[in-house]
mmCIF file of C-alpha atoms and ligand atoms in Angstrom:
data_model
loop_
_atom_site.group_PDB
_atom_site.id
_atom_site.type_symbol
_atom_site.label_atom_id
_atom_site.label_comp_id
_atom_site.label_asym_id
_atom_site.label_seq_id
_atom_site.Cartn_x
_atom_site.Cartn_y
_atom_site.Cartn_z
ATOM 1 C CA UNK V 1 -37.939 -16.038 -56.909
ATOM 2 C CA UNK V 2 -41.749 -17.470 -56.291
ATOM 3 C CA UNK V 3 -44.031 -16.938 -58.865
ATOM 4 C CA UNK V 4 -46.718 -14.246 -57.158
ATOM 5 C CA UNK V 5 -49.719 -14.868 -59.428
ATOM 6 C CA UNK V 6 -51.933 -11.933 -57.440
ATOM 7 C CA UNK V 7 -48.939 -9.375 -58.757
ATOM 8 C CA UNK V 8 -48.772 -10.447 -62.128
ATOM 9 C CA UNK V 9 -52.615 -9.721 -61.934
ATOM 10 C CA UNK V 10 -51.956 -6.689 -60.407
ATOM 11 C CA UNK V 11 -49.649 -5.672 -62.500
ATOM 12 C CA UNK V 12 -51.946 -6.579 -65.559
ATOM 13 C CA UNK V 13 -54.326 -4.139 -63.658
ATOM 14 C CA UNK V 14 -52.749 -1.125 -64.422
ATOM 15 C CA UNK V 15 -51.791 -1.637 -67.474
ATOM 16 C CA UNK V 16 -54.556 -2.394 -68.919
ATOM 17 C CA UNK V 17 -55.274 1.020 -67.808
ATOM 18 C CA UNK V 18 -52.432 2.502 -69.860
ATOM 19 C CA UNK V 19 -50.428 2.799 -66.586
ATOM 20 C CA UNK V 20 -46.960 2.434 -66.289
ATOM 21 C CA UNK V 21 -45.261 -0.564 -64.007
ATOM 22 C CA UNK V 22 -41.587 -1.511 -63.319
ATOM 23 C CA UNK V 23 -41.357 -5.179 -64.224
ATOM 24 C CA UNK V 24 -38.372 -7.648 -63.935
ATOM 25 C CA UNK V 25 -36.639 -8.646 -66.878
ATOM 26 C CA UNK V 26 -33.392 -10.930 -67.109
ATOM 27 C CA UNK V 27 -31.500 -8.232 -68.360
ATOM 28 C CA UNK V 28 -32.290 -5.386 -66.113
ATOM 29 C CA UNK V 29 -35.406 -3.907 -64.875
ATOM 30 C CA UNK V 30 -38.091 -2.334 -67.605
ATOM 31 C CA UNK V 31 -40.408 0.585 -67.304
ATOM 32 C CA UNK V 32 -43.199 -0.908 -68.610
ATOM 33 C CA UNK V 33 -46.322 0.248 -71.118
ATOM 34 C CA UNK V 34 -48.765 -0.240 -73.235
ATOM 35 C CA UNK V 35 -46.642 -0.518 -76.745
ATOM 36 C CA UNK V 36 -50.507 0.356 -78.742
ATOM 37 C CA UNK V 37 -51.221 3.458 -76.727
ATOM 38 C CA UNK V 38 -50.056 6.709 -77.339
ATOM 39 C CA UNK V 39 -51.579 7.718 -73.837
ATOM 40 C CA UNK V 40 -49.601 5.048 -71.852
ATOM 41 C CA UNK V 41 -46.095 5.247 -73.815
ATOM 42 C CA UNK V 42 -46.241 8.785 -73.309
ATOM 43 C CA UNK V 43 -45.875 8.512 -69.479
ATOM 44 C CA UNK V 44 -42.638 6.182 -69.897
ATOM 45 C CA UNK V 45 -41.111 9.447 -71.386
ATOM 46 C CA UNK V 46 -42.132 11.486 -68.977
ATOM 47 C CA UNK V 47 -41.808 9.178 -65.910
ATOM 48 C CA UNK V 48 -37.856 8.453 -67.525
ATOM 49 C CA UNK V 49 -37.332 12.324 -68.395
ATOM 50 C CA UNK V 50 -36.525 10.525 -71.692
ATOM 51 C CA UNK V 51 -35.995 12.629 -75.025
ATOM 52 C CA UNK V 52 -38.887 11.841 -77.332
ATOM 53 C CA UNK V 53 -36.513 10.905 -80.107
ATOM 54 C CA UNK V 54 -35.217 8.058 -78.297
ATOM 55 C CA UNK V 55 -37.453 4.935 -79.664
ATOM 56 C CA UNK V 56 -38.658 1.568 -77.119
ATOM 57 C CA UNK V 57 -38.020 -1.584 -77.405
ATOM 58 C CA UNK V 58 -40.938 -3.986 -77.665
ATOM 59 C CA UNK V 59 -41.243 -6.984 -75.523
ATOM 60 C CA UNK V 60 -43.301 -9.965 -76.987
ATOM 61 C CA UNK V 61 -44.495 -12.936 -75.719
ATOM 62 C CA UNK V 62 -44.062 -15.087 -78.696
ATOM 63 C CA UNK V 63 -44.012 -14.942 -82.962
ATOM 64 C CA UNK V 64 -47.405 -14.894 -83.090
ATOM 65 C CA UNK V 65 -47.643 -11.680 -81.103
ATOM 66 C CA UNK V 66 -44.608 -10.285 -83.322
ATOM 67 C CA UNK V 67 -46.314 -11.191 -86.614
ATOM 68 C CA UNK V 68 -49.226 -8.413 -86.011
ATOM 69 C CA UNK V 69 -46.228 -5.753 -85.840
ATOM 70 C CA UNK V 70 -43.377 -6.876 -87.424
ATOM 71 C CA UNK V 71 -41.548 -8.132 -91.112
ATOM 72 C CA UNK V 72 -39.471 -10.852 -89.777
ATOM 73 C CA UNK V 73 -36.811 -12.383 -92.476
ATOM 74 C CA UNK V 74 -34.301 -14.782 -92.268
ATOM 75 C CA UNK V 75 -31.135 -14.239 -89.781
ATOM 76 C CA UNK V 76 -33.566 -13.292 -87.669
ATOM 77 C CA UNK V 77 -35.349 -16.535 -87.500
ATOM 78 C CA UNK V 78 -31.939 -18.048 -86.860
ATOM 79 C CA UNK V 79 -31.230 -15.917 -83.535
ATOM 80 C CA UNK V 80 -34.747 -16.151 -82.841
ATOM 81 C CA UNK V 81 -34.398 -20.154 -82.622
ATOM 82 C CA UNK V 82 -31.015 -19.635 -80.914
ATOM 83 C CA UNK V 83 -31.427 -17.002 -78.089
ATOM 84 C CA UNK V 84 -34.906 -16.120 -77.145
ATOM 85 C CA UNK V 85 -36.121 -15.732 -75.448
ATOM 86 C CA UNK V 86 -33.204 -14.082 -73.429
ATOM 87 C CA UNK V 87 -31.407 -10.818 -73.641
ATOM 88 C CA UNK V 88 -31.139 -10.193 -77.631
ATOM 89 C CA UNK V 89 -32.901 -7.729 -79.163
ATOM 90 C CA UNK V 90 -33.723 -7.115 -83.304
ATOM 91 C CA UNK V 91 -34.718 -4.436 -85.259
ATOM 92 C CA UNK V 92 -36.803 -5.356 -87.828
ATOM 93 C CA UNK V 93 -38.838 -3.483 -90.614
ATOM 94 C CA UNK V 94 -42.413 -2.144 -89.201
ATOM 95 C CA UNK V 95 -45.425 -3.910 -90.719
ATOM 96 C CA UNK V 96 -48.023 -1.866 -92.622
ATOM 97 C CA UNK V 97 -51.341 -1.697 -90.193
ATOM 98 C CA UNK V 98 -49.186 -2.371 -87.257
ATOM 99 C CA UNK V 99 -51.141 -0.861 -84.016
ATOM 100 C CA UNK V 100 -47.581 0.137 -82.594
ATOM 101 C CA UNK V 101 -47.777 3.836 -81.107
ATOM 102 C CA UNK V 102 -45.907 6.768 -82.696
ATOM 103 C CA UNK V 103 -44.363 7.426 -79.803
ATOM 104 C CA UNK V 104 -42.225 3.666 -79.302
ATOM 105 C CA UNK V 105 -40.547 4.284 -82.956
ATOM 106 C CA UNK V 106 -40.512 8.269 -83.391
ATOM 107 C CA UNK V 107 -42.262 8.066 -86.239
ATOM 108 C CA UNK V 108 -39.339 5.164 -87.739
ATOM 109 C CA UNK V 109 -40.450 2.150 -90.373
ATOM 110 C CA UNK V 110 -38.505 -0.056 -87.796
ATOM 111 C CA UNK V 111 -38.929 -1.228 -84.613
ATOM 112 C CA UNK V 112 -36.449 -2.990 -81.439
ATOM 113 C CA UNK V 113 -38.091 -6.303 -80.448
ATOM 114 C CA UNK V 114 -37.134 -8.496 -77.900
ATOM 115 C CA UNK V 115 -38.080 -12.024 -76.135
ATOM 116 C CA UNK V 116 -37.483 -11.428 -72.377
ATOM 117 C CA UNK V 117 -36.855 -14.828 -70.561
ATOM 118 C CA UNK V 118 -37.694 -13.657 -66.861
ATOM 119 C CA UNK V 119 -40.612 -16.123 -66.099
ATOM 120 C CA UNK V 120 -42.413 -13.437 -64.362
ATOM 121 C CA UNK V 121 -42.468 -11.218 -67.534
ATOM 122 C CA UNK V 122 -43.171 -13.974 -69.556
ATOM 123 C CA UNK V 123 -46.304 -14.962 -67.750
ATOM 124 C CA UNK V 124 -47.088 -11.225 -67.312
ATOM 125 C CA UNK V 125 -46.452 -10.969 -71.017
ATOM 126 C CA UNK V 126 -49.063 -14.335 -71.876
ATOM 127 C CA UNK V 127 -51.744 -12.464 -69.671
ATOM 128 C CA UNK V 128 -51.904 -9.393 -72.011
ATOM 129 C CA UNK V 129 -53.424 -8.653 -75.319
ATOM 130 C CA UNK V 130 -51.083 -6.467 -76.358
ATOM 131 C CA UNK V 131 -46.625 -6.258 -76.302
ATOM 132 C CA UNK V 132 -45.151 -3.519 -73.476
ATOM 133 C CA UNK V 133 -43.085 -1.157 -74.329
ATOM 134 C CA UNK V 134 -40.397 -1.275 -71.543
ATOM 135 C CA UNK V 135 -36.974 0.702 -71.723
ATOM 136 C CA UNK V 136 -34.797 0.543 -69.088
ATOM 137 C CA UNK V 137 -36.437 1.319 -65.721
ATOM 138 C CA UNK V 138 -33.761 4.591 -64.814
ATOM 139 C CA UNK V 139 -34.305 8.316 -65.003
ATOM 140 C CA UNK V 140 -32.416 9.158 -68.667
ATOM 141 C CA UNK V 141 -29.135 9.058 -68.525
ATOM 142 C CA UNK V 142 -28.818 7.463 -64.973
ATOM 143 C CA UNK V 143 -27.601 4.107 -63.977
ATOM 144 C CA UNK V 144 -29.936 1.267 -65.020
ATOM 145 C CA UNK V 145 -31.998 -0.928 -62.428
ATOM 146 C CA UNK V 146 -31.406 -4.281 -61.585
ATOM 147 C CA UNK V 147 -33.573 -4.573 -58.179
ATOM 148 C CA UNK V 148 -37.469 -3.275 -57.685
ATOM 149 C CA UNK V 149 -35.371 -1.313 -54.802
ATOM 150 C CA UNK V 150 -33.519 0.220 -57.498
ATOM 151 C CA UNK V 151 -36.484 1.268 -59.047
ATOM 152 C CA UNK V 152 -38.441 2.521 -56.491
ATOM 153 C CA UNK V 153 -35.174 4.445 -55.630
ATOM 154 C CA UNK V 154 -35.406 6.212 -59.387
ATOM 155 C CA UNK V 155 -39.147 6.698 -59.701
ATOM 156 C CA UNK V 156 -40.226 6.903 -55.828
ATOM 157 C CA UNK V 157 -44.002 7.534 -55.899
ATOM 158 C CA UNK V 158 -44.169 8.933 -59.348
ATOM 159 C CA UNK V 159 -44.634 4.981 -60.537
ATOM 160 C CA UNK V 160 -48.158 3.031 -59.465
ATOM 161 C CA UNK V 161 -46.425 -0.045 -59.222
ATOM 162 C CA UNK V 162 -43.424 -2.002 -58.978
ATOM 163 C CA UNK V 163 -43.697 -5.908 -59.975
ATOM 164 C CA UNK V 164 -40.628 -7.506 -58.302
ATOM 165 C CA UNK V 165 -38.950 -10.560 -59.571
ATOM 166 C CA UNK V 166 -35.845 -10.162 -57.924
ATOM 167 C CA UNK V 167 -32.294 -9.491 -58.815
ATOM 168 C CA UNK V 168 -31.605 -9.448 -62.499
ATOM 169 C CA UNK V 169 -29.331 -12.736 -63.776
ATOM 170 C CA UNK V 170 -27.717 -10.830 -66.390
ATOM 171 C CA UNK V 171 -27.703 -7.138 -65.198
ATOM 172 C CA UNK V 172 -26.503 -5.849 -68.703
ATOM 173 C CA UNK V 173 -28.952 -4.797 -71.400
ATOM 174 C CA UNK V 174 -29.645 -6.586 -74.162
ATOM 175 C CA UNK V 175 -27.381 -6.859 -77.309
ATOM 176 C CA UNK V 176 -29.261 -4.927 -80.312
ATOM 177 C CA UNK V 177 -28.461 -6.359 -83.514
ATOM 178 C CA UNK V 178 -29.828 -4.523 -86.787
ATOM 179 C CA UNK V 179 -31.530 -6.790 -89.696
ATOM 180 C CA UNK V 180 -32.908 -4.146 -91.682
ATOM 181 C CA UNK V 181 -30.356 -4.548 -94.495
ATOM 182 C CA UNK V 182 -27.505 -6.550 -93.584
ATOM 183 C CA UNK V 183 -26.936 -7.358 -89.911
ATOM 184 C CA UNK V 184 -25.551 -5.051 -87.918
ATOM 185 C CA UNK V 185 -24.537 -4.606 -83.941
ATOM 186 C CA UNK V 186 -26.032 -1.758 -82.602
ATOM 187 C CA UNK V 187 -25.359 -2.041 -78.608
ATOM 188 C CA UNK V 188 -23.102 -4.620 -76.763
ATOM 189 C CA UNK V 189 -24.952 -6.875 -74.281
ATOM 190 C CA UNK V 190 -25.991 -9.948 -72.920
ATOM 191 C CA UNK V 191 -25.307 -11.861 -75.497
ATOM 192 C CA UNK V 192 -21.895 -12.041 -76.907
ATOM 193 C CA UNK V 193 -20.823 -10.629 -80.540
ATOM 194 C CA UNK V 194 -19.011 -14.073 -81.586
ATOM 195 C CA UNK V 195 -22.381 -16.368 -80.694
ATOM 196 C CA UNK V 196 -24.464 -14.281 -83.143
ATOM 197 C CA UNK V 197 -21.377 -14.253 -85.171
ATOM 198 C CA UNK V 198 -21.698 -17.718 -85.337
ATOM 199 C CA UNK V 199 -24.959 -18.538 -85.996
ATOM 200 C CA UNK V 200 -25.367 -15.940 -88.781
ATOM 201 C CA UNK V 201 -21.390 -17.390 -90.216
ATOM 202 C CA UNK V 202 -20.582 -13.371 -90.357
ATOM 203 C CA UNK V 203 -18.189 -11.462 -88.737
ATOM 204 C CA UNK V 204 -19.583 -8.335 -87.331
ATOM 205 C CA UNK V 205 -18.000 -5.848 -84.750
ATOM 206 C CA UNK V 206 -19.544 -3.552 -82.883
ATOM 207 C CA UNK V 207 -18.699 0.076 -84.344
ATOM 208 C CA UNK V 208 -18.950 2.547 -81.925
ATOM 209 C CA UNK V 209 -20.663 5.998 -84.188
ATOM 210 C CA UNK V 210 -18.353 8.290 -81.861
ATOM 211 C CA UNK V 211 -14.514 7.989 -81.923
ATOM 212 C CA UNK V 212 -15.051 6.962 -78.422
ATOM 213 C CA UNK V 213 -12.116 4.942 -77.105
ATOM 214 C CA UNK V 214 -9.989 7.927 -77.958
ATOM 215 C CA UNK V 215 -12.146 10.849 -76.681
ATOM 216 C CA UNK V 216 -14.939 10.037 -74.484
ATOM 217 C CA UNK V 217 -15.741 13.220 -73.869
ATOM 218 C CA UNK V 218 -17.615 12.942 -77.156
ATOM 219 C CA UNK V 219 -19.659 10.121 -75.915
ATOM 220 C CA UNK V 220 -23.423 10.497 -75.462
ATOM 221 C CA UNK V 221 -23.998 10.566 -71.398
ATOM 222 C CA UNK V 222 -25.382 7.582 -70.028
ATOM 223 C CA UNK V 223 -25.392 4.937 -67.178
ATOM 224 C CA UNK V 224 -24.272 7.925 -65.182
ATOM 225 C CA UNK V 225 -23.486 7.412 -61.565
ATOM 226 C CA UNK V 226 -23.146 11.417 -61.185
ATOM 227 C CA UNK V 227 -19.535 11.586 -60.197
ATOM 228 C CA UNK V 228 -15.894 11.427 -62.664
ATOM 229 C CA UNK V 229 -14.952 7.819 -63.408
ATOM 230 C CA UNK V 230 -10.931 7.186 -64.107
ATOM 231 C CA UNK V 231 -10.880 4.129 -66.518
ATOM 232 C CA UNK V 232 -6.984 1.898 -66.790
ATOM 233 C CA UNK V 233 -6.033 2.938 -63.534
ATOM 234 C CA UNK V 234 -3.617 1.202 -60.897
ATOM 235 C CA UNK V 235 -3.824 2.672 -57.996
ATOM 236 C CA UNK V 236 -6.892 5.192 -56.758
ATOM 237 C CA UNK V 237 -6.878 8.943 -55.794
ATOM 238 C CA UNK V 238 -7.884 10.028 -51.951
ATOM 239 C CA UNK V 239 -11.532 9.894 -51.571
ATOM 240 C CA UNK V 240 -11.838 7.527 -54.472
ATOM 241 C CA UNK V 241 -13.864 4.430 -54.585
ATOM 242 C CA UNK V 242 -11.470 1.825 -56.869
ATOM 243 C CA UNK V 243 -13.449 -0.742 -58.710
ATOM 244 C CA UNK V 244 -10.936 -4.042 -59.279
ATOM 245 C CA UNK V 245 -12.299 -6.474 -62.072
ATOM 246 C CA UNK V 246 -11.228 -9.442 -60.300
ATOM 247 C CA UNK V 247 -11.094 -9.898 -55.692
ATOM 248 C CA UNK V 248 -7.773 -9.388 -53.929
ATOM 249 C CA UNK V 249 -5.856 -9.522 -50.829
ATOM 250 C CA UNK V 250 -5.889 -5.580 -51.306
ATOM 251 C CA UNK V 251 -8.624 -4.371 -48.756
ATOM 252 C CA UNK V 252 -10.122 -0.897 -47.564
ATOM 253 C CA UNK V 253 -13.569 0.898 -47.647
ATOM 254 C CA UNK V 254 -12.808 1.952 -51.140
ATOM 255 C CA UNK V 255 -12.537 -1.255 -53.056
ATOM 256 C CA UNK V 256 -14.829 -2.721 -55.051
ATOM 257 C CA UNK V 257 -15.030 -6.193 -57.022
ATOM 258 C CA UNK V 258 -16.889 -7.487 -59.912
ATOM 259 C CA UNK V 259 -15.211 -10.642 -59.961
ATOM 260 C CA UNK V 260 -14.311 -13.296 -57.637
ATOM 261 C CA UNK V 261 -12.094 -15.242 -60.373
ATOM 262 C CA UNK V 262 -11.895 -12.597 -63.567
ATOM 263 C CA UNK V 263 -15.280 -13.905 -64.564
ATOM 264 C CA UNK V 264 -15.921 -11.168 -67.159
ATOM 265 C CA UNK V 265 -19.901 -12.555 -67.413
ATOM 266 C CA UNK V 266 -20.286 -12.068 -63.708
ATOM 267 C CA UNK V 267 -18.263 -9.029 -64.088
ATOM 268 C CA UNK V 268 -21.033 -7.733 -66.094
ATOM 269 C CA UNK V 269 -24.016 -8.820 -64.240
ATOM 270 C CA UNK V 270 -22.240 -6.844 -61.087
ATOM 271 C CA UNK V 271 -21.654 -3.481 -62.567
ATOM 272 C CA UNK V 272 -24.773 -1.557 -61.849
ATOM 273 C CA UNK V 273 -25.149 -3.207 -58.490
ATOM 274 C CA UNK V 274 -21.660 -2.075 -57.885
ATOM 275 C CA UNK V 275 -22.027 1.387 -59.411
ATOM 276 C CA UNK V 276 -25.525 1.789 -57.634
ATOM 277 C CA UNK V 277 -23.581 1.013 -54.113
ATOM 278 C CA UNK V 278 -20.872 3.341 -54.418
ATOM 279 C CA UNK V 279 -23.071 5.942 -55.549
ATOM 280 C CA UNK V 280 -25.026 6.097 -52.397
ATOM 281 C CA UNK V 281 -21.553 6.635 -50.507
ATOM 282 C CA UNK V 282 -19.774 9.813 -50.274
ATOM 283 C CA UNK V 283 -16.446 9.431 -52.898
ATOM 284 C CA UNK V 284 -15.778 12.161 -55.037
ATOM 285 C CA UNK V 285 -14.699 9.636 -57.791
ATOM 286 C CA UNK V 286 -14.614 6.359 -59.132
ATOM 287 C CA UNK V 287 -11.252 4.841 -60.686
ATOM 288 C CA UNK V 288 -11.685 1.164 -62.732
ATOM 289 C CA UNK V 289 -8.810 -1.291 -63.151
ATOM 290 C CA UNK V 290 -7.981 -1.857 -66.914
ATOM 291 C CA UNK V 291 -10.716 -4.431 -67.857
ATOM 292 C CA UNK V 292 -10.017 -6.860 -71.203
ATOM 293 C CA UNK V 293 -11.586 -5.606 -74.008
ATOM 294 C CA UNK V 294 -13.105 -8.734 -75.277
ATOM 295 C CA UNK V 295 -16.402 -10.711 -74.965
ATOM 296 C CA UNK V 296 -18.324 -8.914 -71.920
ATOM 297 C CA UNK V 297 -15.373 -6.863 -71.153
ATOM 298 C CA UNK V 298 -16.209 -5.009 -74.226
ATOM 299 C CA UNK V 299 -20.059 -4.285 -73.090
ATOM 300 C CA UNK V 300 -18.606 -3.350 -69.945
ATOM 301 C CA UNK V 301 -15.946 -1.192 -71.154
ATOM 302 C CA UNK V 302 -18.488 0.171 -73.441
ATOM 303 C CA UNK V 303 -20.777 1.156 -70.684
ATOM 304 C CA UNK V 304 -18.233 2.769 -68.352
ATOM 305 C CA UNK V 305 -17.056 4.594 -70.976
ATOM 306 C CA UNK V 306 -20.391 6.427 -70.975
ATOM 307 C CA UNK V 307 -20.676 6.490 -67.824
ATOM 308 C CA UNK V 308 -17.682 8.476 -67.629
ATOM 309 C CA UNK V 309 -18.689 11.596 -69.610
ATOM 310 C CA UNK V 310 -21.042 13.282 -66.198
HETATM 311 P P1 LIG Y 1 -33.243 1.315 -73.240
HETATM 312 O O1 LIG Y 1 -34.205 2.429 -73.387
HETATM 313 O O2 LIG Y 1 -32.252 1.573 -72.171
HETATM 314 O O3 LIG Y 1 -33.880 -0.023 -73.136
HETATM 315 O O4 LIG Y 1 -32.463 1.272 -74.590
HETATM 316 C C1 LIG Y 1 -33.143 1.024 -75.773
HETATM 317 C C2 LIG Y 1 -32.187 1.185 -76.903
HETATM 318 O O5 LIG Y 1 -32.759 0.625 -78.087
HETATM 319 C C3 LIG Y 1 -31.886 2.632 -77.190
HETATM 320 O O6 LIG Y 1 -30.509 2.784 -77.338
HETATM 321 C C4 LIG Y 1 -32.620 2.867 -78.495
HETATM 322 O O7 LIG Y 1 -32.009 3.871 -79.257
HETATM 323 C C5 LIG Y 1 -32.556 1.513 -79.152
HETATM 324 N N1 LIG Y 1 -33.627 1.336 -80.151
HETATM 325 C C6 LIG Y 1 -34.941 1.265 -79.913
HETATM 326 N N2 LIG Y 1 -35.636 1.172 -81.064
HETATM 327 C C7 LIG Y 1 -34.729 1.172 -82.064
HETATM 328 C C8 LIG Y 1 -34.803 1.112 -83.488
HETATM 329 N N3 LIG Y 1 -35.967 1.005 -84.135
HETATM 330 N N4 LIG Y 1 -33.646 1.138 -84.180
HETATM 331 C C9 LIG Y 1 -32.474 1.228 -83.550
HETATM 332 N N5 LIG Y 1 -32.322 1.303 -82.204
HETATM 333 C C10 LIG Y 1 -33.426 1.268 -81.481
HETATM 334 MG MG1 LIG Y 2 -31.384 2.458 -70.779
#
C-alpha cells in the first residue's frame, strides 16, 4: 500500500477539528479521535453506538508522547522494547495532569495504550500534536473492520472520512496485557500469550471473567455477525455456511477456509474477512470446525465464542 501523503493531511484535517476518521491500523481498522477532547471522543461513542462505560485505547506515536499521559514501570519497558510498535496493548496507571478526556477512561486512574505499526498511522500519528483515541472501527457489538470498505459499510455517511491503508496484516485486535499491579492478560490477540510470557519469565493465562467455554450464553455479545454460530462441528446443517480451519477437497457454496495449511496465524488474520463475507450472503447459520485451542487458536476461539451469543 503507497504512502498517500495528501490523505494523511487530510485526514489530519479533520481531526484537528475534533472529527472522527477511520484509519488503518495493523490490527484492524480504528475509529479514530481526538484522545484530549471531550467534544471529539464523544462522537466515537455515538458514531460506534458504544456504551459510555466502555473505555479507548490510546494510540501513540512514541514514549515521549506517552510520558505526558502515562506512569510507565518496568515489564512494560520490556514489551515496549520487544513488540511495538505492533499489535500489543498496556494498561498503565494515569498520570496526574494528564490532558486525556473523561470520556477515553470513564472516569478510571488507568488507561489502554498502544504502538500501532501500520506506517500510515504512524506517519498520521507523527503529524499530530496530540494521541487518537481509536477503538475498533464497527458499530458495538458487530464484527470488526479490516478494509476502509468494511468501514464505510458500518458507518456509511455518518463518518467524514475514511483514510485507507489497505487490508489489515493481522486482522485480530491487539493483545491487552494489564501492568497495574502484577501483569495480567486482559484480551487474546495479535501477539501470542507465551512471547510476553517470555519476555516478562512469567506464566500468565488468559482468564476468561465468565465461565465461558462451558456456557456461552453468558458471554458478553460481540464480533457479532447477526446470525447462530455452531462451534466443534463436523458436518453443517441445510442452509448453513461451514467455516473449515484448514482447505479441503470438500467443496460447495457453503464452505469456508481460514487456512490453506492449518496456519492458525493466518487463520486469525482471515476471520473477520471470512465472517464479513458470509454475512452478506443469505445462510441462516454458521457452523466452525473444532479449532486447537492454543496460540491464535485460542484468540480465535475466544472471539467466536462471542460471536456466538446473537
Ligand atoms: P476496542 O474498542 O474494540 O478497541 O476494544 C478496546 C478494549 O480495551 C475494550 O475491551 C476495553 O474494555 C479495553 N480497555 C480500554 N481501556 C482499558 C483500561 N483502562 N483497562 C482495561 N481495559 C481497557
Ligand atoms: Mg472492538
Amino acid at each position: 500500500m503507497k504512502m498517500n501523503l495528501s490523505n494523511i493531511k487530510k485526514s489530519k484535517f479533520y481531526l484537528d477539528k475534533n472529527e472522527c476518521v477511520g484509519i488503518p491500523t495493523e490490527t484492524v481498522y480504528g475509529l479514530a479521535a481526538n484522545a484530549y477532547s471531550q467534544s471529539a471522543t464523544s462522537k466515537i461513542f455515538r458514531l460506534k453506538k458504544r456504551p459510555k462505560k466502555n473505555p479507548l485505547i490510546v494510540h501513540y506515536y512514541n514514549l515521549k508522547m506517552l510520558k505526558n499521559d502515562c506512569m510507565l514501570n518496568e515489564d512494560f519497558l520490556k514489551l515496549y522494547k520487544k513488540f511495538s510498535p505492533g499489535p500489543i496493548t498496556f494498561v498503565l496507571k494515569l498520570k496526574k495532569g494528564s490532558k486525556i478526556s473523561k470520556n477515553v477512561t470513564n472516569k478510571k486512574k488507568t488507561l489502554a495504550v498502544r504502538f500501532p505499526k501500520h506506517p500510515i498511522s504512524r506517519k498520521l500519528l507523527k503529524l499530530l500534536k496530540y494521541p487518537l483515541a481509536a477503538p475498533s472501527a464497527n458499530i458495538s457489538t458487530k464484527i470488526s473492520a479490516v478494509t476502509s470498505q468494511d468501514v464505510k459499510d458500518e458507518f456509511g455517511k455518518k463518518l467524514k472520512y475514511i483514510l485507507d491503508g489497505g487490508a489489515s496484516k493481522v486482522g485480530l485486535e491487539s493483545t491487552i496485557v494489564g501492568l497495574i499491579n502484577k501483569p495480567q492478560i486482559l484480551r487474546l490477540g495479535g501477539i501470542e500469550v507465551k512471547r510476553i510470557n517470555k519476555i516478562l519469565k512469567t506464566n500468565l493465562k488468559y482468564k476468561r471473567k465468565d465461565k465461558t467455554l462451558i456456557v456461552p450464553g453468558q458471554l458478553k455479545i460481540h464480533y457479532s455477525p447477526g446470525i447462530p454460530i455452531r462451534m466443534n462441528v463436523n458436518s453443517p446443517r441445510l442452509n448453513e455456511a461451514f467455516i473449515l480451519i484448514k482447505k479441503k477437497k470438500t467443496s460447495g457454496k457453503n464452505i469456508y477456509y481460514l487456512s490453506k495449511t492449518k496456519n492458525l496465524k493466518e487463520a486469525a488474520k482471515n476471520l473477520y474477512k471470512t465472517l464479513r463475507m458470509i454475512k452478506n450472503k443469505k445462510f441462516k447459520s454458521i457452523a466452525v470446525e473444532k479449532i486447537p485451542n492454543v496460540g491464535f487458536g485460542e484468540a480465535i476461539n475466544d472471539r467466536l465464542l462471542r460471536a456466538a451469543k446473537f
